[in-house]
Amino acid sequence: MLVLDTLIYSELKLWELLYDSKNIFNRDIKKFLLKIIDHSESTSRTVEEILQLLDKHNEDTIYIKDKYLVYNRHNWFAFHRYFLGLYPISEKHFFTECQKYFPLLFFHERVEETLKSLEKGLQNFSKSIIHHLSLLNDEFHKYYNSSNRIETLKIFSSACDIEASPQGSAKDKPKMTYEFLNDSNTKEQICCEPHLKLGQSDDSGDKHYCFNRIYFHEGKANIANGKILIGHIGGHIKFNK
């Protein structure tokens, strides 16, 4: 049972943290606290039993230790991304959850299917995909130069220690071009030419190089509020020679 008179932080009671307008926490933190409380379940376990469970988790049950504690919106995204990487469950689940945890990315509906084309499968690349999407969401804007795509990808690659590059041949562009709905409710053809290379699986002992890719477009102001557009996550697109 949750008791609002419980002391929870710096001699403050729970009700003071949540409802006192003079307390030290801002609106966003209060919102996250309320969300945690609203979705929490009662337990008969003692504090000692709960402490023993803190570092045990699987795809059905997640227990939280210090490094996963949620302090702000960024931590909330990082927390969910981390466990989605560990437990992708299925292509459908992974696709649906990615749309929640990468607010600056917009995923084409086809991505749910292209995930099935991953060499060695989603289960062996989910952590790598999450890592690359996180960099695209959180870091790419720092290096983006709208007048020089190649230089942008080069600097982004170097700064984030990943492989990002454009497609080499213009004749390949049709296979990287997908329809996105713009602000006028009109379908627009967007070429997702830049791509991130996913060569190494999540198994550090696996030395086989894979040709998996994330194809994207830097974004357009009139589509999905200017978010980076993700057109393909999966095996390397087969181009005509």
Coordinates of C-alpha atoms in Angstrom, one line a residue:
M1 CA 0.0 0.0 0.0
L2 CA 1.3 3.4 -0.9
V3 CA 1.3 5.9 1.9
L4 CA 1.5 9.6 1.0
D5 CA 3.0 10.5 4.4
T6 CA 6.0 8.3 3.6
L7 CA 9.3 10.2 3.8
I8 CA 10.9 9.7 0.3
Y9 CA 13.4 12.5 -0.3
S10 CA 15.4 14.9 1.9
E11 CA 12.9 14.8 4.7
L12 CA 10.0 15.5 2.3
K13 CA 6.9 13.3 2.3
L14 CA 5.6 11.8 -0.9
W15 CA 2.5 14.1 -1.0
E16 CA 4.9 17.1 -0.7
L17 CA 6.9 16.0 -3.7
L18 CA 3.9 15.4 -5.8
Y19 CA 1.4 18.2 -4.8
D20 CA 3.2 21.0 -3.0
S21 CA 3.7 23.8 -5.5
K22 CA 6.7 25.0 -3.5
N23 CA 8.7 21.9 -3.6
I24 CA 12.1 21.6 -5.4
F25 CA 11.1 19.4 -8.3
N26 CA 9.8 20.7 -11.7
R27 CA 6.6 19.7 -13.5
D28 CA 8.3 17.1 -15.7
I29 CA 9.8 15.2 -12.7
K30 CA 6.4 15.3 -10.9
K31 CA 4.8 13.9 -14.0
F32 CA 7.2 11.0 -14.2
L33 CA 6.8 10.3 -10.4
L34 CA 3.0 10.1 -10.9
K35 CA 3.4 7.8 -13.9
I36 CA 5.6 5.4 -11.8
I37 CA 3.1 5.5 -9.0
D38 CA 0.1 5.0 -11.2
H39 CA 1.6 1.9 -12.8
S40 CA 3.2 0.4 -9.7
E41 CA 1.8 -2.8 -8.2
S42 CA 1.5 -3.9 -4.6
T43 CA 4.0 -6.5 -3.3
S44 CA 4.3 -8.6 -0.2
R45 CA 8.1 -8.7 -0.6
T46 CA 10.3 -7.2 2.1
V47 CA 12.8 -4.5 1.3
E48 CA 15.6 -7.0 1.7
E49 CA 14.0 -9.3 -0.9
I50 CA 13.5 -6.5 -3.4
L51 CA 17.1 -5.5 -3.0
Q52 CA 18.2 -9.0 -4.0
L53 CA 16.2 -8.7 -7.2
L54 CA 17.5 -5.4 -8.4
D55 CA 19.9 -6.8 -11.0
K56 CA 17.8 -9.7 -12.2
H57 CA 15.7 -9.2 -15.3
N58 CA 14.3 -11.0 -18.4
E59 CA 11.9 -10.1 -21.1
D60 CA 8.9 -10.7 -18.8
T61 CA 10.1 -9.0 -15.6
I62 CA 12.5 -6.0 -15.3
Y63 CA 14.0 -5.0 -11.9
I64 CA 15.8 -1.7 -11.7
K65 CA 19.3 -1.0 -10.3
D66 CA 20.9 2.4 -9.7
K67 CA 22.3 2.8 -13.3
Y68 CA 18.8 2.5 -14.7
L69 CA 17.0 4.9 -12.4
V70 CA 14.9 7.5 -14.3
Y71 CA 15.7 11.1 -13.3
N72 CA 14.6 13.0 -16.4
R73 CA 13.1 12.6 -19.9
H74 CA 16.5 11.6 -21.4
N75 CA 16.9 8.9 -18.7
W76 CA 13.4 7.6 -19.5
F77 CA 14.3 7.1 -23.2
A78 CA 17.7 5.6 -22.3
F79 CA 16.0 3.1 -19.9
H80 CA 13.5 1.9 -22.4
R81 CA 16.0 1.8 -25.3
Y82 CA 18.4 -0.3 -23.2
F83 CA 15.8 -3.0 -22.4
L84 CA 14.4 -3.0 -25.9
G85 CA 17.9 -3.8 -27.1
L86 CA 18.0 -6.7 -24.7
Y87 CA 14.5 -8.0 -25.3
P88 CA 13.3 -7.1 -28.9
I89 CA 10.8 -9.9 -28.7
S90 CA 9.6 -9.6 -32.3
E91 CA 10.0 -7.4 -35.3
K92 CA 6.5 -6.0 -34.7
H93 CA 7.1 -5.2 -31.1
F94 CA 10.6 -3.8 -31.8
F95 CA 9.2 -1.5 -34.5
T96 CA 6.3 -0.3 -32.4
E97 CA 8.5 0.5 -29.4
C98 CA 11.1 2.3 -31.5
Q99 CA 8.5 4.8 -32.5
K100 CA 8.0 5.7 -28.8
Y101 CA 11.6 6.0 -27.7
F102 CA 13.2 8.0 -30.6
P103 CA 11.3 11.3 -30.7
L104 CA 13.4 12.8 -33.4
L105 CA 13.1 9.9 -35.8
F106 CA 10.1 9.0 -38.0
F107 CA 9.9 5.3 -39.1
H108 CA 8.3 4.4 -42.4
E109 CA 5.7 1.6 -41.9
R110 CA 7.8 -0.7 -44.2
V111 CA 10.5 -0.9 -41.5
E112 CA 8.5 -3.6 -39.6
E113 CA 8.9 -5.9 -42.6
T114 CA 12.5 -4.9 -43.5
L115 CA 13.6 -5.9 -40.0
K116 CA 12.9 -9.5 -41.1
S117 CA 15.6 -9.2 -43.7
L118 CA 18.4 -8.6 -41.2
E119 CA 21.3 -11.0 -41.8
K120 CA 21.4 -13.3 -38.7
G121 CA 18.1 -11.9 -37.5
L122 CA 16.9 -9.1 -35.2
Q123 CA 17.8 -11.0 -32.0
N124 CA 21.5 -10.8 -33.0
F125 CA 21.4 -7.1 -34.0
S126 CA 18.9 -5.4 -31.7
K127 CA 21.5 -3.8 -29.4
S128 CA 23.5 -2.5 -32.4
I129 CA 20.3 -1.1 -34.0
I130 CA 19.4 0.7 -30.7
H131 CA 22.9 2.1 -30.4
H132 CA 22.9 3.5 -34.0
L133 CA 19.4 4.9 -33.7
S134 CA 20.3 6.5 -30.4
L135 CA 23.2 8.3 -32.1
L136 CA 21.0 9.3 -35.0
N137 CA 18.4 10.7 -32.6
D138 CA 20.6 12.3 -30.0
E139 CA 23.8 13.3 -31.9
F140 CA 23.3 13.7 -35.6
H141 CA 21.9 17.3 -35.4
K142 CA 25.2 18.4 -33.9
Y143 CA 27.1 17.6 -37.1
Y144 CA 24.4 18.3 -39.7
N145 CA 25.3 20.6 -42.5
S146 CA 22.4 21.0 -45.0
S147 CA 24.7 22.1 -47.8
N148 CA 27.2 19.2 -47.5
R149 CA 25.8 15.7 -46.9
I150 CA 29.1 13.9 -47.5
E151 CA 31.0 16.1 -45.0
T152 CA 28.2 15.7 -42.4
L153 CA 28.3 11.9 -42.6
K154 CA 32.1 11.9 -42.5
I155 CA 32.2 14.1 -39.3
F156 CA 29.3 12.2 -37.7
S157 CA 31.0 8.9 -38.4
S158 CA 34.3 10.1 -36.9
A159 CA 32.7 11.7 -33.8
C160 CA 30.5 8.8 -33.0
D161 CA 32.8 5.9 -34.1
I162 CA 30.3 4.4 -36.5
E163 CA 30.1 3.9 -40.3
A164 CA 27.8 6.4 -42.0
S165 CA 28.0 7.0 -45.8
P166 CA 26.0 8.0 -48.9
Q167 CA 25.1 5.5 -51.6
G168 CA 27.7 5.6 -54.3
S169 CA 25.7 5.4 -57.5
A170 CA 22.8 7.6 -58.7
K171 CA 21.2 4.6 -60.5
D172 CA 20.6 2.9 -57.1
K173 CA 18.4 5.8 -55.8
P174 CA 15.0 4.3 -57.0
K175 CA 15.4 1.4 -54.6
M176 CA 16.0 3.7 -51.7
T177 CA 13.1 6.0 -52.5
Y178 CA 9.9 5.6 -50.4
E179 CA 6.6 7.5 -50.0
F180 CA 6.1 9.7 -47.0
L181 CA 3.0 11.7 -46.3
N182 CA 3.7 15.5 -46.1
D183 CA 1.8 18.3 -44.3
S184 CA -0.5 18.7 -47.3
N185 CA -1.6 15.1 -46.9
T186 CA 0.2 14.3 -50.1
K187 CA 2.5 11.4 -50.7
E188 CA 6.1 12.6 -51.4
Q189 CA 8.9 10.5 -52.8
I190 CA 11.9 10.7 -50.5
C191 CA 15.3 9.0 -51.3
C192 CA 16.8 7.6 -48.1
E193 CA 20.3 7.4 -49.5
P194 CA 22.5 8.0 -46.4
H195 CA 23.0 4.8 -44.4
L196 CA 24.5 3.4 -41.2
K197 CA 26.4 0.2 -41.6
L198 CA 25.6 -2.6 -39.1
G199 CA 28.5 -5.0 -39.7
Q200 CA 29.1 -6.5 -36.3
S201 CA 26.4 -8.5 -34.5
D202 CA 25.8 -8.1 -30.8
D203 CA 28.0 -11.2 -30.1
S204 CA 31.4 -9.7 -29.6
G205 CA 32.9 -13.1 -30.4
D206 CA 31.3 -13.2 -33.8
K207 CA 33.9 -12.1 -36.4
H208 CA 31.6 -12.5 -39.4
Y209 CA 30.9 -9.2 -41.1
C210 CA 27.2 -8.7 -42.0
F211 CA 25.8 -6.3 -44.6
N212 CA 22.9 -4.9 -42.6
R213 CA 22.0 -1.2 -43.0
I214 CA 19.8 1.6 -41.6
Y215 CA 18.8 3.9 -44.6
F216 CA 17.6 7.3 -43.7
H217 CA 17.0 10.9 -44.9
E218 CA 18.0 14.0 -42.9
G219 CA 14.4 15.2 -42.8
K220 CA 12.2 17.8 -44.5
A221 CA 10.3 20.6 -42.7
N222 CA 7.0 19.6 -44.3
I223 CA 7.2 15.9 -43.3
A224 CA 6.7 14.6 -39.8
N225 CA 7.7 17.9 -38.2
G226 CA 11.2 17.7 -39.8
K227 CA 12.2 14.5 -38.1
I228 CA 14.9 12.3 -39.5
L229 CA 13.1 9.8 -41.8
I230 CA 14.0 6.1 -41.4
G231 CA 13.2 4.2 -44.6
H232 CA 14.8 0.8 -44.1
I233 CA 16.4 -1.2 -41.3
G234 CA 17.5 -4.6 -42.5
G235 CA 19.7 -6.4 -44.9
H236 CA 21.7 -4.5 -47.5
I237 CA 19.4 -3.5 -50.4
K238 CA 20.2 -5.4 -53.5
F239 CA 21.1 -3.0 -56.3
N240 CA 21.4 -3.7 -60.0
K241 CA 24.9 -4.0 -61.3

